[in-house]
Structures are given as C-alpha cells and as structure tokens.
PDB file of C-alpha atoms in Angstrom:
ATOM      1  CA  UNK A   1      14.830   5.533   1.795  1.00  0.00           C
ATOM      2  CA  UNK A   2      15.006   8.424  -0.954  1.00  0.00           C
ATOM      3  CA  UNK A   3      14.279   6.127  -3.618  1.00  0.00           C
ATOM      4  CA  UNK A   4      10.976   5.322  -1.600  1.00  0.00           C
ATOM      5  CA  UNK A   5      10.130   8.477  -1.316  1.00  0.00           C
ATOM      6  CA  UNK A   6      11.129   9.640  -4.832  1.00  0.00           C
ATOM      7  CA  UNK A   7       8.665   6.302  -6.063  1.00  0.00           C
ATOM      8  CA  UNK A   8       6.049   7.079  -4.212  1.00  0.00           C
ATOM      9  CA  UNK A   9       6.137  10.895  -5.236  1.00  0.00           C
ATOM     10  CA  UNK A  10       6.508   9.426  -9.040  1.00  0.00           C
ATOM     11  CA  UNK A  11       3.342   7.339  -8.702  1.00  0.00           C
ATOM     12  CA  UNK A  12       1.192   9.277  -7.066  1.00  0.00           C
ATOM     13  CA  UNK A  13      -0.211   5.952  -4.913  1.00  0.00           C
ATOM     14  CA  UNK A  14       0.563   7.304  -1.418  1.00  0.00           C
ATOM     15  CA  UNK A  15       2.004   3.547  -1.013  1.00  0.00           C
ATOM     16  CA  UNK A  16       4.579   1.463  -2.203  1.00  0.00           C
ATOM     17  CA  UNK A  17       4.655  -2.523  -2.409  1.00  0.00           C
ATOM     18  CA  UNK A  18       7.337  -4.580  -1.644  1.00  0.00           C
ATOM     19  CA  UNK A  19       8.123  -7.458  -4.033  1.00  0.00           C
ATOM     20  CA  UNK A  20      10.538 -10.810  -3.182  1.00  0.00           C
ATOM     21  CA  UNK A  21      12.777 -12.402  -6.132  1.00  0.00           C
ATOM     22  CA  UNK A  22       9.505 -14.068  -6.913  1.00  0.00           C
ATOM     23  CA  UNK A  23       7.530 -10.883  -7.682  1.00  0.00           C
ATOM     24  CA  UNK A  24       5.030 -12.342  -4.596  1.00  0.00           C
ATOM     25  CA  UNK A  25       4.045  -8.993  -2.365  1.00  0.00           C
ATOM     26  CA  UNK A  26       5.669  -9.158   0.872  1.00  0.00           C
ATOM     27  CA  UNK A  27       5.148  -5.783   2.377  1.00  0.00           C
ATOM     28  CA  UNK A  28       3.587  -2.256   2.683  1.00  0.00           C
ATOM     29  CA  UNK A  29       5.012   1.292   3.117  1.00  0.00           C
ATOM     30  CA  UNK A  30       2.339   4.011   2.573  1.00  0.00           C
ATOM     31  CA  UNK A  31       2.879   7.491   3.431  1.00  0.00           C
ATOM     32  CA  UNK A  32       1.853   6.911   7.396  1.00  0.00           C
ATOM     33  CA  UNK A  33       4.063   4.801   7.398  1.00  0.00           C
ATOM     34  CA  UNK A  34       7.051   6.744   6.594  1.00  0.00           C
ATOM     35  CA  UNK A  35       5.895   9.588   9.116  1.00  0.00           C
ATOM     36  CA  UNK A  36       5.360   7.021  11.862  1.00  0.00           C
ATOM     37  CA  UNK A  37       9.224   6.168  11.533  1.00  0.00           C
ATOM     38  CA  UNK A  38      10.570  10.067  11.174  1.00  0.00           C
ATOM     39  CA  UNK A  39      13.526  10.560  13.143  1.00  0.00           C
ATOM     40  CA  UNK A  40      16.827  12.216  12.244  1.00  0.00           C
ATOM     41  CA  UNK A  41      18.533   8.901  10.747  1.00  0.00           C
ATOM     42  CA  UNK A  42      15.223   8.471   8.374  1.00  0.00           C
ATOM     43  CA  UNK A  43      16.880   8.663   5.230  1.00  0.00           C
ATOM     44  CA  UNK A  44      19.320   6.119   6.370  1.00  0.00           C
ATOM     45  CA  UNK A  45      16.519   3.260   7.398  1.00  0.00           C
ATOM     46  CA  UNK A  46      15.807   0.730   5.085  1.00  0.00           C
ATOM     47  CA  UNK A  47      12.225  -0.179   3.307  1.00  0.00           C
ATOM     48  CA  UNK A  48      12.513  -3.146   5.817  1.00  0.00           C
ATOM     49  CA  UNK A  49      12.440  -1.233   8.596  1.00  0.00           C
ATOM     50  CA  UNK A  50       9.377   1.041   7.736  1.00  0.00           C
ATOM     51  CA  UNK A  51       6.897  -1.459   6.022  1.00  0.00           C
ATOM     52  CA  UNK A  52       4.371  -3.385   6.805  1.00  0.00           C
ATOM     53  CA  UNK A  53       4.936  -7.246   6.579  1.00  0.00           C
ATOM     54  CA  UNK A  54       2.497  -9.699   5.471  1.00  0.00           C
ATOM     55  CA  UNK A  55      -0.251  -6.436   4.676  1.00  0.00           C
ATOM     56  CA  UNK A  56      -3.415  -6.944   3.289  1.00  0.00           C
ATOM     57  CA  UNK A  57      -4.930  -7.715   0.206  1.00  0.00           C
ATOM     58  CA  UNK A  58      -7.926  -8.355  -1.615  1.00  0.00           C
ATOM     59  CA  UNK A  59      -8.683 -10.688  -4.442  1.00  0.00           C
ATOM     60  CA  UNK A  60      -9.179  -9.617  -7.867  1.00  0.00           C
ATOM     61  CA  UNK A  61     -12.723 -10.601  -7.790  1.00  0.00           C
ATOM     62  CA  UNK A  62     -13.698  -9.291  -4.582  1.00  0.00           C
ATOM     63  CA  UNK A  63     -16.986  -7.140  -5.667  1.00  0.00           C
ATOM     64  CA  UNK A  64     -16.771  -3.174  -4.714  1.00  0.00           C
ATOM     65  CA  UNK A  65     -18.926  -3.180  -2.070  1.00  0.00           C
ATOM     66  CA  UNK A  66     -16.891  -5.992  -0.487  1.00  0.00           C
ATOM     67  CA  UNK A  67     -13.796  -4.280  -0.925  1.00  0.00           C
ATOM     68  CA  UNK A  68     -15.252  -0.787   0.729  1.00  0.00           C
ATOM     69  CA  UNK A  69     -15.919  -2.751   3.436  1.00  0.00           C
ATOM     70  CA  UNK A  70     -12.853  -4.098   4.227  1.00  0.00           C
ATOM     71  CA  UNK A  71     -11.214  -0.847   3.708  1.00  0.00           C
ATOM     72  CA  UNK A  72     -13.377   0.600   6.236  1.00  0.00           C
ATOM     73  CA  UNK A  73     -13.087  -2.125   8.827  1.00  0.00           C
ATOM     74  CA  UNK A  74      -9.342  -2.358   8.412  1.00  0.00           C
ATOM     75  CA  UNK A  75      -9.567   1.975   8.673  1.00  0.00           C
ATOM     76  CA  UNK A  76      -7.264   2.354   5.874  1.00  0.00           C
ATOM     77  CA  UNK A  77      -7.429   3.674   2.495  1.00  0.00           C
ATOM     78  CA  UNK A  78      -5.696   1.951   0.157  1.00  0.00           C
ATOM     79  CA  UNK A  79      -5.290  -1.814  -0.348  1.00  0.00           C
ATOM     80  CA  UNK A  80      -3.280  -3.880  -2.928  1.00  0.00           C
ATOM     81  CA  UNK A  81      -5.340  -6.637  -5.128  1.00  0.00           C
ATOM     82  CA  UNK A  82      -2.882  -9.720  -5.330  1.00  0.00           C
ATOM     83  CA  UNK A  83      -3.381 -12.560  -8.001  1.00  0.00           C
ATOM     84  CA  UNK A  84      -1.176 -15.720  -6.709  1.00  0.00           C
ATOM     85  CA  UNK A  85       0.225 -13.408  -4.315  1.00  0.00           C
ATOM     86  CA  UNK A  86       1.631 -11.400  -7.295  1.00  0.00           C
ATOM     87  CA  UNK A  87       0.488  -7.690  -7.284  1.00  0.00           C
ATOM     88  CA  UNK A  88      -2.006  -6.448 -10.149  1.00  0.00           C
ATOM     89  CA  UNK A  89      -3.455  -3.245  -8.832  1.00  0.00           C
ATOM     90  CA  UNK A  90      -4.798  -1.132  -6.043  1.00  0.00           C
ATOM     91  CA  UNK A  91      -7.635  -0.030  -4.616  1.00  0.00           C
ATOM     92  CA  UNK A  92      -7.917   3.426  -2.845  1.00  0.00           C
ATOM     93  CA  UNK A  93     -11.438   4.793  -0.891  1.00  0.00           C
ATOM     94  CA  UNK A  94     -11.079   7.591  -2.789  1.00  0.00           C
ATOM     95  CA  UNK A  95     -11.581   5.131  -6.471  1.00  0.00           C
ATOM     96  CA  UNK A  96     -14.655   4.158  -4.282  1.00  0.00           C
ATOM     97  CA  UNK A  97     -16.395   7.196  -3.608  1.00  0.00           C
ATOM     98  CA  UNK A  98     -15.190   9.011  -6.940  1.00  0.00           C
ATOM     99  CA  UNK A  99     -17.234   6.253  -8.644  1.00  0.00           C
ATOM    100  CA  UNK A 100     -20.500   6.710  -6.179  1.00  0.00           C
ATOM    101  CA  UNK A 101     -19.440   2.835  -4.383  1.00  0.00           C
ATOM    102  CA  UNK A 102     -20.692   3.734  -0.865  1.00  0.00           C
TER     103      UNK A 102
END
C-alpha cells in the first residue's frame, strides 16, 4: 500500500489504475477509495483489496459533453479513457469545467 500512496502523491491524479500482464485496465483505487478501507492494518492491505474491479471507462472518442455526463451520472470525478482496454488517459470534472465544458 505505500507504493500506492507514494504513486498517487507522485502523479497528482487522485487515482491509480491497475494494469494485468497484458497492460488491459483491470481496476481502480482513487483517493476515496483508500479512506473507505482505513483501518490500523492499512498499510499492510494489498491494491487488490482496496480497488475497484472492472471500473469504468470511456472511449477515446467519446465527445466532452458525453463524457461530463457520465461523470455526473456515475457521481464521480475522474474516469480513465481505455483504447482496446489498454489505458491512454484520464478525464477529471475538474479538466471539464477548467475548459468551460458544462
């Protein structure tokens, strides 16, 4: 769990993505995430047991009103965009609104 958190802190994201062999996104861990799970053995859990399985994506091409919306329905606030199931960015509301994308 420290090298999570020390990731996360290094990216700035407020998320980290979870990769197989195959580079194919398999899970989720975003800040909530970690203090949903806060307990005294925290640092000993694994990124298994914190992340979110299966999360949700968006397509490169989804247009950015699209993808505001699904941020909003899903009430969360960042999202990775998957290519073949192969991570190549994310989106965060903030992106959104910094840009004027209501």
């Amino acid at each position: 769990m420290s090298q999570v958190l020390i990731t996360m802190t290094e990216k700035s994201f407020g998320c980290l993505g979870i990769v197989d062999e195959t580079g194919s996104l398999i899970g989720f861990t975003s800040d909530g995430d970690l203090r949903r799970h806060m307990n005294a053995n925290f640092l000993d859990a694994r990124t298994g047991d914190v992340m979110t399985r299966n999360p949700l994506t968006l397509a490169p091409d989804i247009p950015a009103p699209g993808a505001l919306r699904t941020l909003n329905a899903a009430r969360i606030t960042r999202v990775f965009v998957v290519k073949n199931d192969k991570p190549v960015g994310i989106v965060h509301i903030h992106d959104r609104l910094r840009i004027g994308i209501t």
